[in-house]
PDB file of C-alpha atoms in Angstrom:
ATOM      1  CA  MET K 599     134.074 182.724 266.517  1.00 44.00           C
ATOM      2  CA  LEU K 600     136.586 179.940 267.187  1.00 44.00           C
ATOM      3  CA  TYR K 601     140.132 180.676 265.947  1.00 49.00           C
ATOM      4  CA  ASP K 602     141.970 177.598 265.354  1.00 53.00           C
ATOM      5  CA  ALA K 603     145.710 177.598 264.263  1.00 49.00           C
ATOM      6  CA  ARG K 604     145.135 174.036 263.101  1.00 50.00           C
ATOM      7  CA  ARG K 605     143.267 175.068 260.078  1.00 54.00           C
ATOM      8  CA  THR K 606     143.855 172.800 257.038  1.00 51.00           C
ATOM      9  CA  PRO K 607     145.869 174.085 254.008  1.00 49.00           C
ATOM     10  CA  ALA K 608     142.642 173.722 252.005  1.00 49.00           C
ATOM     11  CA  SER K 609     140.881 176.380 254.102  1.00 52.00           C
ATOM     12  CA  VAL K 610     143.736 178.725 253.686  1.00 54.00           C
ATOM     13  CA  MET K 611     143.575 178.244 250.061  1.00 63.00           C
ATOM     14  CA  ASN K 612     139.908 179.911 250.261  1.00 77.00           C
ATOM     15  CA  VAL K 613     141.696 183.333 251.127  1.00 82.00           C
ATOM     16  CA  THR K 614     140.692 185.755 248.370  1.00 87.00           C
ATOM     17  CA  ILE K 615     142.230 189.054 247.086  1.00 87.00           C
ATOM     18  CA  LYS K 616     139.170 190.944 248.249  1.00 89.00           C
ATOM     19  CA  GLN K 617     139.766 189.777 251.725  1.00 89.00           C
ATOM     20  CA  LEU K 618     143.500 190.697 251.627  1.00 88.00           C
ATOM     21  CA  ARG K 619     142.645 194.093 250.171  1.00 90.00           C
ATOM     22  CA  ALA K 620     140.100 194.640 252.914  1.00 89.00           C
ATOM     23  CA  PHE K 621     142.601 193.678 255.620  1.00 90.00           C
ATOM     24  CA  VAL K 622     145.401 196.020 254.286  1.00 90.00           C
ATOM     25  CA  ALA K 623     143.156 198.839 253.912  1.00 90.00           C
ATOM     26  CA  ILE K 624     141.853 198.711 257.581  1.00 89.00           C
ATOM     27  CA  ALA K 625     145.410 198.211 258.737  1.00 88.00           C
ATOM     28  CA  GLU K 626     146.549 201.332 256.920  1.00 89.00           C
ATOM     29  CA  ALA K 627     143.549 203.385 257.693  1.00 87.00           C
ATOM     30  CA  ALA K 628     143.073 202.152 261.309  1.00 87.00           C
ATOM     31  CA  SER K 629     139.389 202.587 260.785  1.00 87.00           C
ATOM     32  CA  PHE K 630     136.537 200.485 259.265  1.00 87.00           C
ATOM     33  CA  THR K 631     134.900 203.667 258.081  1.00 86.00           C
ATOM     34  CA  ARG K 632     137.920 205.148 256.185  1.00 88.00           C
ATOM     35  CA  ALA K 633     138.822 201.634 254.736  1.00 87.00           C
ATOM     36  CA  ALA K 634     135.279 201.203 253.468  1.00 87.00           C
ATOM     37  CA  GLU K 635     135.265 204.525 251.847  1.00 89.00           C
ATOM     38  CA  ARG K 636     138.667 203.873 250.229  1.00 88.00           C
ATOM     39  CA  LEU K 637     137.411 200.521 248.826  1.00 88.00           C
ATOM     40  CA  SER K 638     133.955 202.009 247.904  1.00 88.00           C
ATOM     41  CA  VAL K 639     132.017 199.375 249.945  1.00 89.00           C
ATOM     42  CA  THR K 640     129.744 199.343 252.907  1.00 90.00           C
ATOM     43  CA  GLN K 641     131.229 198.862 256.421  1.00 88.00           C
ATOM     44  CA  SER K 642     129.147 195.705 256.800  1.00 89.00           C
ATOM     45  CA  ALA K 643     130.484 194.128 253.511  1.00 90.00           C
ATOM     46  CA  LEU K 644     133.973 194.910 254.940  1.00 88.00           C
ATOM     47  CA  SER K 645     133.232 193.291 258.353  1.00 89.00           C
ATOM     48  CA  VAL K 646     132.016 190.123 256.470  1.00 91.00           C
ATOM     49  CA  LEU K 647     135.282 189.966 254.508  1.00 90.00           C
ATOM     50  CA  ILE K 648     137.499 190.315 257.672  1.00 89.00           C
ATOM     51  CA  ARG K 649     135.408 187.613 259.421  1.00 89.00           C
ATOM     52  CA  GLU K 650     135.695 185.341 256.512  1.00 89.00           C
ATOM     53  CA  LEU K 651     139.549 186.000 256.406  1.00 88.00           C
ATOM     54  CA  GLU K 652     140.085 185.430 260.105  1.00 87.00           C
ATOM     55  CA  TYR K 653     137.980 182.134 259.702  1.00 87.00           C
ATOM     56  CA  ASP K 654     139.994 180.976 256.775  1.00 85.00           C
ATOM     57  CA  VAL K 655     143.543 181.652 258.318  1.00 85.00           C
ATOM     58  CA  GLY K 656     142.305 180.506 261.792  1.00 85.00           C
ATOM     59  CA  ILE K 657     143.814 183.470 263.365  1.00 86.00           C
ATOM     60  CA  LYS K 658     142.434 186.749 264.975  1.00 90.00           C
ATOM     61  CA  LEU K 659     143.820 189.544 263.107  1.00 90.00           C
ATOM     62  CA  LEU K 660     142.156 192.610 264.397  1.00 90.00           C
ATOM     63  CA  ASP K 661     140.866 193.819 267.769  1.00 87.00           C
ATOM     64  CA  ARG K 662     137.776 195.885 267.276  1.00 82.00           C
ATOM     65  CA  THR K 663     135.829 198.211 269.654  1.00 73.00           C
ATOM     66  CA  THR K 664     133.055 200.606 268.870  1.00 65.00           C
ATOM     67  CA  ARG K 665     135.687 203.374 268.628  1.00 71.00           C
ATOM     68  CA  ALA K 666     138.792 201.871 267.473  1.00 78.00           C
ATOM     69  CA  VAL K 667     140.396 198.966 265.551  1.00 87.00           C
ATOM     70  CA  ALA K 668     143.955 197.702 266.066  1.00 88.00           C
ATOM     71  CA  LEU K 669     146.083 194.858 264.736  1.00 89.00           C
ATOM     72  CA  THR K 670     146.694 192.044 266.847  1.00 90.00           C
ATOM     73  CA  ALA K 671     150.258 190.631 267.180  1.00 90.00           C
ATOM     74  CA  ALA K 672     149.306 187.917 264.525  1.00 89.00           C
ATOM     75  CA  GLY K 673     147.774 190.611 262.410  1.00 87.00           C
ATOM     76  CA  ARG K 674     151.105 192.713 262.398  1.00 90.00           C
ATOM     77  CA  GLU K 675     152.904 189.534 261.336  1.00 90.00           C
ATOM     78  CA  PHE K 676     150.256 188.761 258.702  1.00 90.00           C
ATOM     79  CA  LEU K 677     150.462 192.339 257.202  1.00 90.00           C
ATOM     80  CA  LYS K 678     153.639 192.344 255.471  1.00 90.00           C
ATOM     81  CA  PRO K 679     153.111 189.106 253.367  1.00 89.00           C
ATOM     82  CA  ALA K 680     149.551 190.144 252.810  1.00 88.00           C
ATOM     83  CA  MET K 681     150.817 193.552 251.243  1.00 89.00           C
ATOM     84  CA  ARG K 682     153.551 191.545 249.474  1.00 89.00           C
ATOM     85  CA  MET K 683     151.080 189.312 247.831  1.00 88.00           C
ATOM     86  CA  LEU K 684     148.965 192.158 246.580  1.00 87.00           C
ATOM     87  CA  THR K 685     151.879 193.898 245.268  1.00 86.00           C
ATOM     88  CA  ASP K 686     153.097 190.705 243.306  1.00 85.00           C
ATOM     89  CA  LEU K 687     149.688 190.358 242.051  1.00 85.00           C
ATOM     90  CA  GLU K 688     149.498 193.974 240.799  1.00 84.00           C
ATOM     91  CA  CYS K 689     152.978 193.424 239.078  1.00 80.00           C
ATOM     92  CA  ALA K 690     151.890 190.127 237.469  1.00 79.00           C
ATOM     93  CA  VAL K 691     148.662 191.661 235.972  1.00 78.00           C
ATOM     94  CA  ARG K 692     150.656 194.861 234.824  1.00 75.00           C
ATOM     95  CA  ASP K 693     153.354 192.545 233.177  1.00 72.00           C
ATOM     96  CA  ALA K 694     150.648 190.332 231.589  1.00 72.00           C
ATOM     97  CA  ARG K 695     148.851 193.493 230.242  1.00 69.00           C
ATOM     98  CA  SER K 696     152.063 194.842 228.958  1.00 66.00           C
ATOM     99  CA  VAL K 697     152.714 191.706 227.006  1.00 63.00           C
ATOM    100  CA  VAL K 698     149.302 191.990 225.425  1.00 60.00           C
ATOM    101  CA  GLN K 699     149.838 195.617 224.527  1.00 56.00           C
ATOM    102  CA  ARG K 700     153.118 194.863 222.957  1.00 56.00           C
ATOM    103  CA  GLN K 701     151.699 192.145 220.886  1.00 54.00           C
ATOM    104  CA  GLN K 702     148.960 194.267 219.702  1.00 58.00           C
ATOM    105  CA  GLY K 703     151.563 197.089 218.532  1.00 81.00           C
ATOM    106  CA  GLN K 704     151.766 199.378 221.440  1.00 87.00           C
ATOM    107  CA  VAL K 705     155.091 200.928 222.567  1.00 93.00           C
ATOM    108  CA  SER K 706     155.651 202.882 225.613  1.00 94.00           C
ATOM    109  CA  ILE K 707     158.506 205.370 225.956  1.00 96.00           C
ATOM    110  CA  GLY K 708     159.624 207.672 229.010  1.00 96.00           C
ATOM    111  CA  VAL K 709     160.903 211.013 227.971  1.00 96.00           C
ATOM    112  CA  PRO K 710     161.906 214.333 229.513  1.00 93.00           C
ATOM    113  CA  PRO K 711     159.188 216.712 228.970  1.00 92.00           C
ATOM    114  CA  LEU K 712     160.901 219.133 226.849  1.00 92.00           C
ATOM    115  CA  ALA K 713     161.880 216.271 224.539  1.00 93.00           C
ATOM    116  CA  GLY K 714     158.354 215.105 224.563  1.00 91.00           C
ATOM    117  CA  ALA K 715     157.041 218.772 223.538  1.00 90.00           C
ATOM    118  CA  THR K 716     159.519 219.005 220.586  1.00 90.00           C
ATOM    119  CA  PHE K 717     161.289 216.489 218.661  1.00 92.00           C
ATOM    120  CA  ILE K 718     159.665 213.354 220.262  1.00 94.00           C
ATOM    121  CA  ALA K 719     156.321 214.617 219.062  1.00 91.00           C
ATOM    122  CA  GLN K 720     157.812 215.135 215.544  1.00 91.00           C
ATOM    123  CA  ILE K 721     159.276 211.599 215.497  1.00 94.00           C
ATOM    124  CA  ILE K 722     155.827 209.982 216.518  1.00 94.00           C
ATOM    125  CA  ALA K 723     154.034 212.003 213.851  1.00 93.00           C
ATOM    126  CA  LYS K 724     156.448 210.467 211.379  1.00 94.00           C
ATOM    127  CA  LEU K 725     156.201 207.006 212.782  1.00 94.00           C
ATOM    128  CA  ARG K 726     152.416 207.289 212.381  1.00 92.00           C
ATOM    129  CA  LEU K 727     152.784 207.838 208.550  1.00 94.00           C
ATOM    130  CA  SER K 728     155.218 204.895 207.969  1.00 90.00           C
ATOM    131  CA  HIS K 729     153.827 202.536 210.799  1.00 90.00           C
ATOM    132  CA  PRO K 730     150.264 203.173 211.450  1.00 90.00           C
ATOM    133  CA  GLU K 731     149.872 199.913 213.200  1.00 87.00           C
ATOM    134  CA  ILE K 732     152.127 200.993 216.013  1.00 91.00           C
ATOM    135  CA  THR K 733     150.690 203.140 218.898  1.00 91.00           C
ATOM    136  CA  VAL K 734     152.960 204.893 221.168  1.00 94.00           C
ATOM    137  CA  ALA K 735     152.412 205.939 224.953  1.00 93.00           C
ATOM    138  CA  VAL K 736     154.624 208.760 225.913  1.00 95.00           C
ATOM    139  CA  HIS K 737     155.340 209.161 229.590  1.00 95.00           C
ATOM    140  CA  ASP K 738     156.715 212.647 230.755  1.00 92.00           C
ATOM    141  CA  MET K 739     159.059 211.743 233.467  1.00 92.00           C
ATOM    142  CA  ARG K 740     161.872 213.131 235.680  1.00 85.00           C
ATOM    143  CA  PRO K 741     165.279 212.111 234.368  1.00 78.00           C
ATOM    144  CA  ASP K 742     166.084 210.045 237.318  1.00 77.00           C
ATOM    145  CA  GLU K 743     162.768 208.269 237.062  1.00 89.00           C
ATOM    146  CA  ILE K 744     163.252 207.088 233.437  1.00 92.00           C
ATOM    147  CA  ALA K 745     166.135 204.717 233.892  1.00 89.00           C
ATOM    148  CA  ALA K 746     164.324 202.944 236.798  1.00 89.00           C
ATOM    149  CA  ALA K 747     161.127 202.611 234.921  1.00 91.00           C
ATOM    150  CA  ALA K 748     162.978 201.066 231.969  1.00 91.00           C
ATOM    151  CA  ALA K 749     164.941 198.669 234.254  1.00 88.00           C
ATOM    152  CA  ASN K 750     161.780 197.319 236.202  1.00 86.00           C
ATOM    153  CA  GLY K 751     159.716 197.133 232.907  1.00 87.00           C
ATOM    154  CA  GLU K 752     157.209 199.935 233.626  1.00 90.00           C
ATOM    155  CA  ILE K 753     158.066 201.443 230.147  1.00 93.00           C
ATOM    156  CA  ASP K 754     159.502 199.791 227.078  1.00 93.00           C
ATOM    157  CA  TYR K 755     162.163 202.547 226.212  1.00 96.00           C
ATOM    158  CA  GLY K 756     163.542 205.499 228.108  1.00 95.00           C
ATOM    159  CA  LEU K 757     165.369 208.378 226.568  1.00 95.00           C
ATOM    160  CA  GLY K 758     167.976 210.619 228.108  1.00 91.00           C
ATOM    161  CA  SER K 759     171.583 210.596 229.390  1.00 88.00           C
ATOM    162  CA  PHE K 760     172.126 207.794 231.734  1.00 85.00           C
ATOM    163  CA  ASP K 761     174.903 206.755 234.135  1.00 79.00           C
ATOM    164  CA  GLN K 762     176.203 203.434 232.866  1.00 70.00           C
ATOM    165  CA  THR K 763     176.286 201.980 236.327  1.00 64.00           C
ATOM    166  CA  ALA K 764     173.079 203.018 237.618  1.00 59.00           C
ATOM    167  CA  GLU K 765     170.882 200.504 236.324  1.00 64.00           C
ATOM    168  CA  PRO K 766     171.171 197.160 234.444  1.00 80.00           C
ATOM    169  CA  LEU K 767     169.872 198.434 230.968  1.00 88.00           C
ATOM    170  CA  ARG K 768     170.223 197.519 227.419  1.00 90.00           C
ATOM    171  CA  ARG K 769     171.462 200.802 225.771  1.00 91.00           C
ATOM    172  CA  THR K 770     171.582 202.275 222.387  1.00 92.00           C
ATOM    173  CA  VAL K 771     173.688 205.455 222.195  1.00 92.00           C
ATOM    174  CA  LEU K 772     171.743 207.777 219.683  1.00 93.00           C
ATOM    175  CA  ALA K 773     174.280 210.805 219.770  1.00 90.00           C
ATOM    176  CA  SER K 774     177.182 212.236 221.636  1.00 90.00           C
ATOM    177  CA  GLN K 775     176.115 215.772 222.145  1.00 90.00           C
ATOM    178  CA  PRO K 776     178.118 218.694 223.179  1.00 94.00           C
ATOM    179  CA  PHE K 777     176.959 220.832 225.986  1.00 94.00           C
ATOM    180  CA  ALA K 778     175.612 224.203 225.243  1.00 95.00           C
ATOM    181  CA  VAL K 779     174.589 227.371 226.840  1.00 95.00           C
ATOM    182  CA  VAL K 780     170.833 228.487 226.666  1.00 96.00           C
ATOM    183  CA  CYS K 781     170.327 232.246 227.055  1.00 95.00           C
ATOM    184  CA  MET K 782     167.949 234.890 225.730  1.00 94.00           C
ATOM    185  CA  ALA K 783     168.816 236.455 222.413  1.00 90.00           C
ATOM    186  CA  ASP K 784     169.792 239.682 223.894  1.00 91.00           C
ATOM    187  CA  HIS K 785     171.978 238.086 226.519  1.00 94.00           C
ATOM    188  CA  PRO K 786     175.811 239.119 226.304  1.00 93.00           C
ATOM    189  CA  LEU K 787     176.758 235.466 225.632  1.00 94.00           C
ATOM    190  CA  ALA K 788     174.542 235.322 222.631  1.00 91.00           C
ATOM    191  CA  LEU K 789     176.485 238.197 221.064  1.00 89.00           C
ATOM    192  CA  ARG K 790     180.015 236.442 221.238  1.00 90.00           C
ATOM    193  CA  GLU K 791     181.613 234.620 218.281  1.00 89.00           C
ATOM    194  CA  GLN K 792     182.718 231.803 220.670  1.00 92.00           C
ATOM    195  CA  ILE K 793     181.699 230.729 224.148  1.00 94.00           C
ATOM    196  CA  THR K 794     184.099 228.952 226.486  1.00 94.00           C
ATOM    197  CA  TRP K 795     183.670 227.286 229.870  1.00 94.00           C
ATOM    198  CA  SER K 796     185.324 230.229 231.522  1.00 91.00           C
ATOM    199  CA  ASP K 797     182.645 232.636 230.172  1.00 93.00           C
ATOM    200  CA  LEU K 798     179.810 231.095 232.298  1.00 93.00           C
ATOM    201  CA  PRO K 799     180.605 231.393 236.079  1.00 90.00           C
ATOM    202  CA  PRO K 800     179.878 235.199 236.120  1.00 91.00           C
ATOM    203  CA  PHE K 801     176.294 234.716 235.044  1.00 94.00           C
ATOM    204  CA  PRO K 802     173.508 233.158 237.227  1.00 95.00           C
ATOM    205  CA  MET K 803     173.066 229.678 236.320  1.00 95.00           C
ATOM    206  CA  VAL K 804     169.963 227.361 236.164  1.00 95.00           C
ATOM    207  CA  MET K 805     171.354 223.802 236.622  1.00 93.00           C
ATOM    208  CA  ILE K 806     169.834 220.336 236.554  1.00 90.00           C
ATOM    209  CA  ALA K 807     169.864 218.887 240.108  1.00 88.00           C
ATOM    210  CA  ARG K 808     172.844 217.172 241.523  1.00 85.00           C
ATOM    211  CA  ASP K 809     171.588 213.584 241.428  1.00 81.00           C
ATOM    212  CA  HIS K 810     171.348 213.603 237.517  1.00 85.00           C
ATOM    213  CA  THR K 811     174.012 212.384 235.304  1.00 85.00           C
ATOM    214  CA  VAL K 812     174.222 215.671 233.430  1.00 88.00           C
ATOM    215  CA  ARG K 813     174.900 217.529 236.567  1.00 89.00           C
ATOM    216  CA  ARG K 814     177.700 215.225 237.734  1.00 89.00           C
ATOM    217  CA  LEU K 815     179.445 215.808 234.487  1.00 90.00           C
ATOM    218  CA  LEU K 816     179.037 219.403 234.598  1.00 92.00           C
ATOM    219  CA  ASP K 817     180.384 219.543 238.053  1.00 91.00           C
ATOM    220  CA  HIS K 818     183.287 217.326 236.969  1.00 90.00           C
ATOM    221  CA  THR K 819     184.055 219.610 234.082  1.00 91.00           C
ATOM    222  CA  PHE K 820     184.101 222.860 235.955  1.00 90.00           C
ATOM    223  CA  GLY K 821     186.253 221.216 238.461  1.00 90.00           C
ATOM    224  CA  GLN K 822     188.685 219.903 235.989  1.00 90.00           C
ATOM    225  CA  LEU K 823     188.981 223.433 234.666  1.00 89.00           C
ATOM    226  CA  GLY K 824     189.692 224.907 238.108  1.00 89.00           C
ATOM    227  CA  GLN K 825     186.348 226.670 238.136  1.00 86.00           C
ATOM    228  CA  THR K 826     183.498 226.874 240.556  1.00 81.00           C
ATOM    229  CA  ALA K 827     179.913 227.053 239.192  1.00 83.00           C
ATOM    230  CA  THR K 828     177.418 227.778 241.891  1.00 86.00           C
ATOM    231  CA  PRO K 829     173.794 227.483 240.557  1.00 91.00           C
ATOM    232  CA  ALA K 830     171.404 230.180 241.250  1.00 94.00           C
ATOM    233  CA  TYR K 831     168.670 227.560 240.782  1.00 95.00           C
ATOM    234  CA  GLU K 832     168.356 223.845 240.678  1.00 94.00           C
ATOM    235  CA  VAL K 833     165.659 222.035 238.719  1.00 93.00           C
ATOM    236  CA  TYR K 834     164.848 218.578 237.604  1.00 89.00           C
ATOM    237  CA  HIS K 835     163.354 219.247 234.132  1.00 90.00           C
ATOM    238  CA  ALA K 836     165.080 221.014 231.162  1.00 91.00           C
ATOM    239  CA  THR K 837     161.595 222.499 230.462  1.00 92.00           C
ATOM    240  CA  THR K 838     161.774 224.369 233.909  1.00 93.00           C
ATOM    241  CA  ALA K 839     165.330 225.502 233.234  1.00 94.00           C
ATOM    242  CA  VAL K 840     164.624 226.900 229.784  1.00 94.00           C
ATOM    243  CA  SER K 841     161.433 228.615 231.262  1.00 94.00           C
ATOM    244  CA  MET K 842     163.575 230.312 233.867  1.00 95.00           C
ATOM    245  CA  VAL K 843     166.083 231.390 231.338  1.00 96.00           C
ATOM    246  CA  VAL K 844     163.125 233.084 229.448  1.00 95.00           C
ATOM    247  CA  ALA K 845     161.965 234.626 232.617  1.00 95.00           C
ATOM    248  CA  GLY K 846     165.365 236.362 232.940  1.00 93.00           C
ATOM    249  CA  LEU K 847     166.725 234.310 235.968  1.00 95.00           C
ATOM    250  CA  GLY K 848     169.964 233.279 234.441  1.00 95.00           C
ATOM    251  CA  ILE K 849     171.481 230.967 231.807  1.00 96.00           C
ATOM    252  CA  ALA K 850     171.341 227.153 231.615  1.00 96.00           C
ATOM    253  CA  VAL K 851     173.911 224.498 230.513  1.00 95.00           C
ATOM    254  CA  LEU K 852     172.358 221.485 228.804  1.00 94.00           C
ATOM    255  CA  PRO K 853     173.038 218.904 226.168  1.00 93.00           C
ATOM    256  CA  LEU K 854     172.583 220.151 222.642  1.00 93.00           C
ATOM    257  CA  TRP K 855     169.298 218.502 222.082  1.00 92.00           C
ATOM    258  CA  VAL K 856     167.768 221.224 224.070  1.00 92.00           C
ATOM    259  CA  SER K 857     168.162 223.364 220.798  1.00 91.00           C
ATOM    260  CA  ALA K 858     164.689 221.857 219.859  1.00 90.00           C
ATOM    261  CA  ALA K 859     163.232 224.369 222.340  1.00 89.00           C
ATOM    262  CA  MET K 860     164.041 227.081 219.974  1.00 90.00           C
ATOM    263  CA  GLN K 861     160.841 226.304 218.139  1.00 86.00           C
ATOM    264  CA  LEU K 862     158.977 227.051 221.329  1.00 88.00           C
ATOM    265  CA  TYR K 863     160.998 230.048 222.821  1.00 89.00           C
ATOM    266  CA  ASP K 864     162.884 233.078 221.764  1.00 89.00           C
ATOM    267  CA  ILE K 865     166.250 231.795 222.955  1.00 93.00           C
ATOM    268  CA  GLN K 866     169.710 231.274 221.757  1.00 92.00           C
ATOM    269  CA  VAL K 867     171.552 227.712 222.198  1.00 94.00           C
ATOM    270  CA  ARG K 868     175.274 227.937 221.621  1.00 94.00           C
ATOM    271  CA  ILE K 869     177.777 225.072 221.826  1.00 94.00           C
ATOM    272  CA  ILE K 870     180.404 225.795 224.708  1.00 94.00           C
ATOM    273  CA  GLU K 871     183.940 225.313 223.357  1.00 92.00           C
ATOM    274  CA  GLN K 872     187.510 225.006 224.952  1.00 84.00           C
ATOM    275  CA  PRO K 873     187.067 222.158 225.651  1.00 90.00           C
ATOM    276  CA  ILE K 874     183.960 220.656 223.970  1.00 92.00           C
ATOM    277  CA  VAL K 875     182.328 218.326 226.483  1.00 92.00           C
ATOM    278  CA  THR K 876     179.764 215.765 225.254  1.00 92.00           C
ATOM    279  CA  SER K 877     176.986 213.907 226.969  1.00 90.00           C
ATOM    280  CA  GLU K 878     175.482 210.643 225.415  1.00 90.00           C
ATOM    281  CA  LEU K 879     171.734 210.740 224.374  1.00 92.00           C
ATOM    282  CA  ALA K 880     170.732 207.247 224.586  1.00 93.00           C
ATOM    283  CA  LEU K 881     167.630 204.887 224.197  1.00 94.00           C
ATOM    284  CA  VAL K 882     167.501 202.314 227.138  1.00 94.00           C
ATOM    285  CA  SER K 883     165.241 199.281 227.813  1.00 93.00           C
ATOM    286  CA  HIS K 884     165.022 196.352 230.029  1.00 90.00           C
ATOM    287  CA  PRO K 885     168.199 194.288 229.855  1.00 87.00           C
ATOM    288  CA  THR K 886     166.540 190.807 229.165  1.00 88.00           C
ATOM    289  CA  ARG K 887     163.085 191.413 227.819  1.00 83.00           C
ATOM    290  CA  GLU K 888     162.296 189.997 224.416  1.00 83.00           C
ATOM    291  CA  PHE K 889     161.487 192.558 221.839  1.00 85.00           C
ATOM    292  CA  SER K 890     158.075 192.486 220.136  1.00 84.00           C
ATOM    293  CA  THR K 891     157.765 193.228 216.428  1.00 86.00           C
ATOM    294  CA  ALA K 892     156.445 196.664 217.380  1.00 89.00           C
ATOM    295  CA  MET K 893     159.252 197.382 219.683  1.00 91.00           C
ATOM    296  CA  LYS K 894     161.849 196.450 217.056  1.00 92.00           C
ATOM    297  CA  GLN K 895     160.200 198.506 214.481  1.00 92.00           C
ATOM    298  CA  PHE K 896     159.950 201.431 216.888  1.00 94.00           C
ATOM    299  CA  HIS K 897     163.504 201.211 217.955  1.00 95.00           C
ATOM    300  CA  ASP K 898     164.921 201.125 214.402  1.00 95.00           C
ATOM    301  CA  PHE K 899     162.786 203.926 213.164  1.00 95.00           C
ATOM    302  CA  PHE K 900     163.497 206.025 216.285  1.00 95.00           C
ATOM    303  CA  CYS K 901     167.166 205.586 216.008  1.00 94.00           C
ATOM    304  CA  SER K 902     167.094 206.398 212.210  1.00 94.00           C
ATOM    305  CA  VAL K 903     165.253 209.580 212.640  1.00 94.00           C
ATOM    306  CA  VAL K 904     167.515 210.801 215.639  1.00 92.00           C
ATOM    307  CA  ALA K 905     170.726 209.986 213.661  1.00 89.00           C
ATOM    308  CA  GLY K 906     169.466 212.351 210.802  1.00 89.00           C
ATOM    309  CA  MET K 907     168.895 215.154 213.000  1.00 88.00           C
ATOM    310  CA  ASP K 908     171.082 218.267 212.652  1.00 82.00           C
ATOM    311  CA  TRP K 909     171.435 219.376 216.181  1.00 75.00           C
ATOM    312  CA  ALA K 910     174.597 221.319 215.587  1.00 63.00           C
ATOM    313  CA  SER K 911     172.992 223.804 213.192  1.00 61.00           C
ATOM    314  CA  SER K 912     170.768 224.999 215.872  1.00 53.00           C
ATOM    315  CA  GLY K 913     173.592 225.471 218.488  1.00 48.00           C
ATOM    316  CA  LYS K 914     175.703 227.821 216.526  1.00 49.00           C
TER     317      LYS K 914
END
């Protein structure tokens, strides 16, 4: 094959997505066999795609022997833009599909798993009765993933407590919730008339991981009160924290919305006083994306239902 760097722009325009995917797969796998398996094609079909690609770009991209395959210097330079083109295409397709889904009445929301298993399910059940034309895709996600997914448009809405400087987000504050202690019904704290922050350090604590907004607020609170709270366990999900409490591994300190878990577990959720420290429960979305009719209806309905929830009656 003749490799000619003077190939015309028209020939370069013949490069196809299949050719790029074949090249990237081979580069990542360093093997025609493994790349063919990954793409579910035959090795001969893969070889044809690479030959066509090299002809169209006028550059030898791969050095092949009977035992190995390696990128040429030109191939290494070509790999990054090829991967970028594939990523950009995937994003474009995803965004286009997202537009169609929103126009058809689909809304996606990222939520902490415990919220999804409790009050989110109840809200969606109510939504279905009043707005049957709207379908909701619920994504159980780690708290630190929700803001990023909303900011880059992977989901329409995200629910949780978010650092206001972490991501450029459109934000609707649903409630300012006090922190509460989660413990078993027979735990010494459950029997007290009032629980203060100074009551907590003697007991093993299950705490949210340090890179989450809730944990940073807790650490700040303990520090301001001149106390040290060393977690016995660190977790990313409130569901895991509550499960560890149920297993007798300690107490958890979480925003009051966790009281919804009382319908699933035999636990007590008590507001911590002196002082009462609050955390915002917010609904976030992409900062500039235009709302579809379905998104507006979902947003208004969701905010209305959450505003009517009596969290405090469960945290006493």
